[in-house]
Amino acid sequence: MGLVTSAIGFLAVDPRQQGERFTPLAIDEFGKARAWLKGYGGRRGTGLLQLTVPRQKAADLSEVQAAIEFGVVW
């Protein structure tokens, strides 16, 4: 399962400064992670999931819903 929708978001972080339990899911043109998963000691693929939702227009949230319901698959 991949995240394919592009959107302008906020709260991008530098993935090189986030530690080993940080998994970037979408990188912008500046090398910052716009969508990411941060693990806190649970099973692999679990933790805080940060996804970008566009603020400029109504969005199709089916991709976000799929990522939340089915998890991130490597």
mmCIF file of C-alpha atoms in Angstrom:
data_model
loop_
_atom_site.group_PDB
_atom_site.id
_atom_site.type_symbol
_atom_site.label_atom_id
_atom_site.label_comp_id
_atom_site.label_asym_id
_atom_site.label_seq_id
_atom_site.Cartn_x
_atom_site.Cartn_y
_atom_site.Cartn_z
ATOM 1 C CA MET A 1 0.000 0.000 0.000
ATOM 2 C CA GLY A 2 1.505 3.333 -0.980
ATOM 3 C CA LEU A 3 0.528 6.935 -0.384
ATOM 4 C CA VAL A 4 0.154 8.507 -3.823
ATOM 5 C CA THR A 5 -1.932 11.663 -3.347
ATOM 6 C CA SER A 6 0.060 14.878 -3.376
ATOM 7 C CA ALA A 7 -1.016 17.675 -1.068
ATOM 8 C CA ILE A 8 0.400 20.816 0.437
ATOM 9 C CA GLY A 9 0.761 20.253 4.129
ATOM 10 C CA PHE A 10 2.559 21.493 7.172
ATOM 11 C CA LEU A 11 4.706 20.166 10.006
ATOM 12 C CA ALA A 12 7.343 18.614 7.781
ATOM 13 C CA VAL A 13 10.282 17.238 9.743
ATOM 14 C CA ASP A 14 13.854 16.354 8.877
ATOM 15 C CA PRO A 15 13.965 12.534 8.839
ATOM 16 C CA ARG A 16 17.700 12.472 9.631
ATOM 17 C CA GLN A 17 17.040 14.023 13.060
ATOM 18 C CA GLN A 18 14.223 11.725 14.194
ATOM 19 C CA GLY A 19 15.949 8.544 15.358
ATOM 20 C CA GLU A 20 15.739 4.903 14.382
ATOM 21 C CA ARG A 21 12.007 4.356 15.086
ATOM 22 C CA PHE A 22 11.027 7.023 12.544
ATOM 23 C CA THR A 23 9.819 5.907 9.096
ATOM 24 C CA PRO A 24 9.246 8.600 6.449
ATOM 25 C CA LEU A 25 6.324 7.742 4.140
ATOM 26 C CA ALA A 26 6.389 10.808 1.862
ATOM 27 C CA ILE A 27 9.290 13.186 1.220
ATOM 28 C CA ASP A 28 8.850 16.677 -0.238
ATOM 29 C CA GLU A 29 11.151 18.499 -2.648
ATOM 30 C CA PHE A 30 13.253 19.790 0.266
ATOM 31 C CA GLY A 31 13.951 16.319 1.705
ATOM 32 C CA LYS A 32 11.539 16.795 4.616
ATOM 33 C CA ALA A 33 9.100 14.085 5.663
ATOM 34 C CA ARG A 34 5.466 15.187 5.134
ATOM 35 C CA ALA A 35 3.942 11.824 6.058
ATOM 36 C CA TRP A 36 5.613 9.595 8.609
ATOM 37 C CA LEU A 37 5.298 6.873 11.208
ATOM 38 C CA LYS A 38 6.949 7.222 14.624
ATOM 39 C CA GLY A 39 7.249 4.043 16.681
ATOM 40 C CA TYR A 40 7.240 4.038 20.484
ATOM 41 C CA GLY A 41 8.268 0.482 21.302
ATOM 42 C CA GLY A 42 5.252 -1.486 20.068
ATOM 43 C CA ARG A 43 5.071 -3.877 17.131
ATOM 44 C CA ARG A 44 6.668 -2.882 13.842
ATOM 45 C CA GLY A 45 4.315 -0.666 11.830
ATOM 46 C CA THR A 46 2.565 0.758 14.884
ATOM 47 C CA GLY A 47 2.873 4.163 16.513
ATOM 48 C CA LEU A 48 1.969 7.734 15.650
ATOM 49 C CA LEU A 49 0.917 8.067 12.003
ATOM 50 C CA GLN A 50 1.214 11.626 10.609
ATOM 51 C CA LEU A 51 -0.544 12.110 7.273
ATOM 52 C CA THR A 52 -0.992 15.318 5.304
ATOM 53 C CA VAL A 53 -4.528 16.503 4.646
ATOM 54 C CA PRO A 54 -4.927 19.419 2.215
ATOM 55 C CA ARG A 55 -6.329 22.614 3.688
ATOM 56 C CA GLN A 56 -7.148 24.386 0.427
ATOM 57 C CA LYS A 57 -9.994 22.133 -0.769
ATOM 58 C CA ALA A 58 -12.192 19.243 0.264
ATOM 59 C CA ALA A 59 -10.105 16.090 0.068
ATOM 60 C CA ASP A 60 -10.773 12.497 -0.856
ATOM 61 C CA LEU A 61 -9.831 10.834 2.407
ATOM 62 C CA SER A 62 -10.077 7.242 1.172
ATOM 63 C CA GLU A 63 -6.273 6.931 1.025
ATOM 64 C CA VAL A 64 -5.944 8.229 4.587
ATOM 65 C CA GLN A 65 -8.703 5.876 5.746
ATOM 66 C CA ALA A 66 -6.989 2.886 4.105
ATOM 67 C CA ALA A 67 -3.667 3.710 5.767
ATOM 68 C CA ILE A 68 -5.361 4.001 9.166
ATOM 69 C CA GLU A 69 -7.505 0.854 8.859
ATOM 70 C CA PHE A 70 -5.021 -1.489 7.208
ATOM 71 C CA GLY A 71 -1.754 -0.085 8.515
ATOM 72 C CA VAL A 72 1.432 0.626 6.697
ATOM 73 C CA VAL A 73 2.645 -2.356 4.672
ATOM 74 C CA TRP A 74 6.299 -2.754 3.769
#
